[in-house]
Amino acid sequence: LGKNHLLRLNKSMTAKSFNFPILRVTLSGSFHRDSEGLERQYRELARNQCQILSPRRLDFMDSSALFVKHVAEREESVDSIERHHLQAIGQSDFLWLHAPAGYVGLRAAMEIGYAHGQQIPRLSSADIQDVMIKQFVTKVPSVFAAIERLSS
């Protein structure tokens, strides 16, 4: 097979193609940096038959705010939103970390620690900068590779 054919084949492969089970996932990380990358990863999770428990959507009201909220969360407190996010992590089959340029903020670090304490696998395609946090996150080349790894 030629290189272009393999690239097309790779892009068309999804978890559904391989009859992997539907996995529950929480997306964590920086929602301020690389919003296009965040959206791409969110779509890749959905395309690969993942049930995204949190965040429910990415249409944030003000992505420059210290704590981003989507329109449906407008009236909710930060504490309530974070509590829901942590509950979602606890119900997830894995935590997917969005870490643009390897950056992990304090909130994401706390969520990684929480997932670790709950024995929830933590995966990312990013090369995490922080040496300590890097020990708690498994690097995989893609969402598909994470699903393949968790389903085997």
PDB file of C-alpha atoms in Angstrom:
ATOM      1  CA  LEU A   1       0.000   0.000   0.000  1.00  0.00           C
ATOM      2  CA  GLY A   2       1.178   3.492  -0.776  1.00  0.00           C
ATOM      3  CA  LYS A   3       1.788   6.130   1.883  1.00  0.00           C
ATOM      4  CA  ASN A   4      -1.276   8.206   0.878  1.00  0.00           C
ATOM      5  CA  HIS A   5      -3.518   5.141   1.039  1.00  0.00           C
ATOM      6  CA  LEU A   6      -2.263   4.339   4.533  1.00  0.00           C
ATOM      7  CA  LEU A   7      -2.894   7.930   5.635  1.00  0.00           C
ATOM      8  CA  ARG A   8      -6.476   7.768   4.319  1.00  0.00           C
ATOM      9  CA  LEU A   9      -6.983   4.388   5.995  1.00  0.00           C
ATOM     10  CA  ASN A  10      -5.601   5.709   9.298  1.00  0.00           C
ATOM     11  CA  LYS A  11      -7.918   8.750   9.249  1.00  0.00           C
ATOM     12  CA  SER A  12     -10.958   6.572   8.533  1.00  0.00           C
ATOM     13  CA  MET A  13     -10.250   4.177  11.411  1.00  0.00           C
ATOM     14  CA  THR A  14     -12.415   4.765  14.448  1.00  0.00           C
ATOM     15  CA  ALA A  15     -13.229   2.757  17.550  1.00  0.00           C
ATOM     16  CA  LYS A  16     -16.559   1.858  15.931  1.00  0.00           C
ATOM     17  CA  SER A  17     -14.699   0.255  13.001  1.00  0.00           C
ATOM     18  CA  PHE A  18     -13.039  -2.113  15.461  1.00  0.00           C
ATOM     19  CA  ASN A  19     -16.121  -2.765  17.627  1.00  0.00           C
ATOM     20  CA  PHE A  20     -14.491  -1.324  20.720  1.00  0.00           C
ATOM     21  CA  PRO A  21     -16.876  -0.736  23.629  1.00  0.00           C
ATOM     22  CA  ILE A  22     -18.208   2.749  24.272  1.00  0.00           C
ATOM     23  CA  LEU A  23     -15.959   4.336  26.876  1.00  0.00           C
ATOM     24  CA  ARG A  24     -16.902   7.164  29.233  1.00  0.00           C
ATOM     25  CA  VAL A  25     -14.394  10.007  29.325  1.00  0.00           C
ATOM     26  CA  THR A  26     -13.844  13.360  30.965  1.00  0.00           C
ATOM     27  CA  LEU A  27     -11.838  15.965  29.096  1.00  0.00           C
ATOM     28  CA  SER A  28      -9.492  17.914  31.344  1.00  0.00           C
ATOM     29  CA  GLY A  29      -6.773  20.484  30.843  1.00  0.00           C
ATOM     30  CA  SER A  30      -6.410  24.012  29.636  1.00  0.00           C
ATOM     31  CA  PHE A  31      -9.658  25.320  28.180  1.00  0.00           C
ATOM     32  CA  HIS A  32      -7.976  28.724  27.607  1.00  0.00           C
ATOM     33  CA  ARG A  33      -5.081  27.696  25.407  1.00  0.00           C
ATOM     34  CA  ASP A  34      -5.407  26.233  21.926  1.00  0.00           C
ATOM     35  CA  SER A  35      -9.208  26.229  21.673  1.00  0.00           C
ATOM     36  CA  GLU A  36      -8.978  24.757  18.159  1.00  0.00           C
ATOM     37  CA  GLY A  37      -6.942  21.831  19.513  1.00  0.00           C
ATOM     38  CA  LEU A  38      -9.426  21.391  22.352  1.00  0.00           C
ATOM     39  CA  GLU A  39     -12.322  21.265  19.885  1.00  0.00           C
ATOM     40  CA  ARG A  40     -10.400  18.835  17.666  1.00  0.00           C
ATOM     41  CA  GLN A  41      -9.796  16.489  20.613  1.00  0.00           C
ATOM     42  CA  TYR A  42     -13.436  16.786  21.737  1.00  0.00           C
ATOM     43  CA  ARG A  43     -14.614  15.825  18.223  1.00  0.00           C
ATOM     44  CA  GLU A  44     -12.090  12.961  18.055  1.00  0.00           C
ATOM     45  CA  LEU A  45     -13.392  11.578  21.357  1.00  0.00           C
ATOM     46  CA  ALA A  46     -16.992  11.757  20.090  1.00  0.00           C
ATOM     47  CA  ARG A  47     -16.089  10.323  16.673  1.00  0.00           C
ATOM     48  CA  ASN A  48     -14.461   7.362  18.396  1.00  0.00           C
ATOM     49  CA  GLN A  49     -17.662   6.476  20.229  1.00  0.00           C
ATOM     50  CA  CYS A  50     -16.665   7.956  23.585  1.00  0.00           C
ATOM     51  CA  GLN A  51     -19.386   9.242  25.862  1.00  0.00           C
ATOM     52  CA  ILE A  52     -18.024  12.608  27.006  1.00  0.00           C
ATOM     53  CA  LEU A  53     -19.282  13.135  30.556  1.00  0.00           C
ATOM     54  CA  SER A  54     -17.674  16.548  31.051  1.00  0.00           C
ATOM     55  CA  PRO A  55     -17.537  19.165  29.739  1.00  0.00           C
ATOM     56  CA  ARG A  56     -20.934  18.677  28.151  1.00  0.00           C
ATOM     57  CA  ARG A  57     -20.101  21.201  25.448  1.00  0.00           C
ATOM     58  CA  LEU A  58     -17.424  23.697  24.454  1.00  0.00           C
ATOM     59  CA  ASP A  59     -19.442  26.810  23.636  1.00  0.00           C
ATOM     60  CA  PHE A  60     -17.887  28.891  26.403  1.00  0.00           C
ATOM     61  CA  MET A  61     -19.328  32.323  27.152  1.00  0.00           C
ATOM     62  CA  ASP A  62     -15.964  34.000  27.734  1.00  0.00           C
ATOM     63  CA  SER A  63     -12.903  31.895  27.010  1.00  0.00           C
ATOM     64  CA  SER A  64     -10.688  34.620  28.480  1.00  0.00           C
ATOM     65  CA  ALA A  65     -12.313  34.351  31.948  1.00  0.00           C
ATOM     66  CA  LEU A  66     -10.302  32.748  34.752  1.00  0.00           C
ATOM     67  CA  PHE A  67     -12.894  29.964  34.950  1.00  0.00           C
ATOM     68  CA  VAL A  68     -14.722  29.213  31.725  1.00  0.00           C
ATOM     69  CA  LYS A  69     -18.429  28.420  31.695  1.00  0.00           C
ATOM     70  CA  HIS A  70     -20.662  27.451  28.835  1.00  0.00           C
ATOM     71  CA  VAL A  71     -24.016  29.152  28.375  1.00  0.00           C
ATOM     72  CA  ALA A  72     -25.994  26.495  30.288  1.00  0.00           C
ATOM     73  CA  GLU A  73     -23.702  26.980  33.334  1.00  0.00           C
ATOM     74  CA  ARG A  74     -24.170  30.763  33.470  1.00  0.00           C
ATOM     75  CA  GLU A  75     -25.920  30.717  36.871  1.00  0.00           C
ATOM     76  CA  GLU A  76     -23.861  27.893  38.420  1.00  0.00           C
ATOM     77  CA  SER A  77     -21.087  28.553  40.913  1.00  0.00           C
ATOM     78  CA  VAL A  78     -17.487  27.588  40.189  1.00  0.00           C
ATOM     79  CA  ASP A  79     -17.711  25.099  43.063  1.00  0.00           C
ATOM     80  CA  SER A  80     -20.795  23.436  41.569  1.00  0.00           C
ATOM     81  CA  ILE A  81     -19.248  23.166  38.098  1.00  0.00           C
ATOM     82  CA  GLU A  82     -15.989  21.730  39.447  1.00  0.00           C
ATOM     83  CA  ARG A  83     -17.886  19.286  41.688  1.00  0.00           C
ATOM     84  CA  HIS A  84     -19.779  18.033  38.611  1.00  0.00           C
ATOM     85  CA  HIS A  85     -16.499  17.725  36.699  1.00  0.00           C
ATOM     86  CA  LEU A  86     -14.926  15.671  39.522  1.00  0.00           C
ATOM     87  CA  GLN A  87     -18.007  13.436  39.704  1.00  0.00           C
ATOM     88  CA  ALA A  88     -17.699  12.911  35.968  1.00  0.00           C
ATOM     89  CA  ILE A  89     -14.039  11.936  36.381  1.00  0.00           C
ATOM     90  CA  GLY A  90     -15.054   9.396  39.030  1.00  0.00           C
ATOM     91  CA  GLN A  91     -17.578   7.853  36.603  1.00  0.00           C
ATOM     92  CA  SER A  92     -15.184   7.848  33.642  1.00  0.00           C
ATOM     93  CA  ASP A  93     -13.290   4.965  32.113  1.00  0.00           C
ATOM     94  CA  PHE A  94     -10.449   7.424  31.475  1.00  0.00           C
ATOM     95  CA  LEU A  95      -9.413  11.054  31.717  1.00  0.00           C
ATOM     96  CA  TRP A  96      -8.201  12.691  28.504  1.00  0.00           C
ATOM     97  CA  LEU A  97      -5.815  15.585  29.119  1.00  0.00           C
ATOM     98  CA  HIS A  98      -5.658  18.538  26.724  1.00  0.00           C
ATOM     99  CA  ALA A  99      -2.231  20.034  27.434  1.00  0.00           C
ATOM    100  CA  PRO A 100      -1.202  22.485  24.687  1.00  0.00           C
ATOM    101  CA  ALA A 101       2.586  22.667  24.386  1.00  0.00           C
ATOM    102  CA  GLY A 102       2.753  20.391  27.440  1.00  0.00           C
ATOM    103  CA  TYR A 103       1.157  22.970  29.750  1.00  0.00           C
ATOM    104  CA  VAL A 104      -0.838  21.683  32.736  1.00  0.00           C
ATOM    105  CA  GLY A 105      -2.477  24.266  34.986  1.00  0.00           C
ATOM    106  CA  LEU A 106      -3.320  23.951  38.670  1.00  0.00           C
ATOM    107  CA  ARG A 107      -6.926  22.875  38.124  1.00  0.00           C
ATOM    108  CA  ALA A 108      -5.920  20.169  35.641  1.00  0.00           C
ATOM    109  CA  ALA A 109      -3.149  19.009  37.997  1.00  0.00           C
ATOM    110  CA  MET A 110      -5.743  18.633  40.757  1.00  0.00           C
ATOM    111  CA  GLU A 111      -8.014  16.680  38.403  1.00  0.00           C
ATOM    112  CA  ILE A 112      -5.128  14.395  37.417  1.00  0.00           C
ATOM    113  CA  GLY A 113      -4.430  13.766  41.100  1.00  0.00           C
ATOM    114  CA  TYR A 114      -8.105  13.063  41.740  1.00  0.00           C
ATOM    115  CA  ALA A 115      -8.264  10.614  38.815  1.00  0.00           C
ATOM    116  CA  HIS A 116      -5.090   8.939  40.051  1.00  0.00           C
ATOM    117  CA  GLY A 117      -6.625   8.529  43.521  1.00  0.00           C
ATOM    118  CA  GLN A 118      -9.717   6.977  41.903  1.00  0.00           C
ATOM    119  CA  GLN A 119      -7.508   4.691  39.760  1.00  0.00           C
ATOM    120  CA  ILE A 120      -8.891   6.253  36.569  1.00  0.00           C
ATOM    121  CA  PRO A 121      -6.377   6.041  33.691  1.00  0.00           C
ATOM    122  CA  ARG A 122      -5.003   9.447  32.619  1.00  0.00           C
ATOM    123  CA  LEU A 123      -3.979   9.760  28.988  1.00  0.00           C
ATOM    124  CA  SER A 124      -2.807  12.492  26.649  1.00  0.00           C
ATOM    125  CA  SER A 125      -1.118  12.920  23.300  1.00  0.00           C
ATOM    126  CA  ALA A 126       0.857  15.862  24.708  1.00  0.00           C
ATOM    127  CA  ASP A 127       4.406  15.777  25.997  1.00  0.00           C
ATOM    128  CA  ILE A 128       3.794  17.082  29.526  1.00  0.00           C
ATOM    129  CA  GLN A 129       6.361  19.690  30.651  1.00  0.00           C
ATOM    130  CA  ASP A 130       6.122  19.211  34.415  1.00  0.00           C
ATOM    131  CA  VAL A 131       8.275  16.234  35.462  1.00  0.00           C
ATOM    132  CA  MET A 132       6.084  15.375  38.457  1.00  0.00           C
ATOM    133  CA  ILE A 133       2.755  15.505  36.605  1.00  0.00           C
ATOM    134  CA  LYS A 134       4.262  13.623  33.664  1.00  0.00           C
ATOM    135  CA  GLN A 135       4.597  10.571  35.969  1.00  0.00           C
ATOM    136  CA  PHE A 136       0.805  10.417  36.346  1.00  0.00           C
ATOM    137  CA  VAL A 137      -0.192  10.730  32.676  1.00  0.00           C
ATOM    138  CA  THR A 138       0.336   8.085  30.002  1.00  0.00           C
ATOM    139  CA  LYS A 139       1.363   9.514  26.657  1.00  0.00           C
ATOM    140  CA  VAL A 140      -0.337   7.998  23.611  1.00  0.00           C
ATOM    141  CA  PRO A 141      -0.186   9.141  19.978  1.00  0.00           C
ATOM    142  CA  SER A 142      -3.943   9.743  19.645  1.00  0.00           C
ATOM    143  CA  VAL A 143      -7.404   9.297  21.120  1.00  0.00           C
ATOM    144  CA  PHE A 144      -7.794   6.178  18.967  1.00  0.00           C
ATOM    145  CA  ALA A 145      -4.572   4.727  20.454  1.00  0.00           C
ATOM    146  CA  ALA A 146      -5.903   5.457  23.960  1.00  0.00           C
ATOM    147  CA  ILE A 147      -9.141   3.619  23.223  1.00  0.00           C
ATOM    148  CA  GLU A 148      -7.262   0.742  21.645  1.00  0.00           C
ATOM    149  CA  ARG A 149      -5.012   0.523  24.715  1.00  0.00           C
ATOM    150  CA  LEU A 150      -7.931   0.621  27.166  1.00  0.00           C
ATOM    151  CA  SER A 151      -9.989  -1.900  25.186  1.00  0.00           C
ATOM    152  CA  SER A 152      -7.325  -4.576  24.924  1.00  0.00           C
TER     153      SER A 152
END
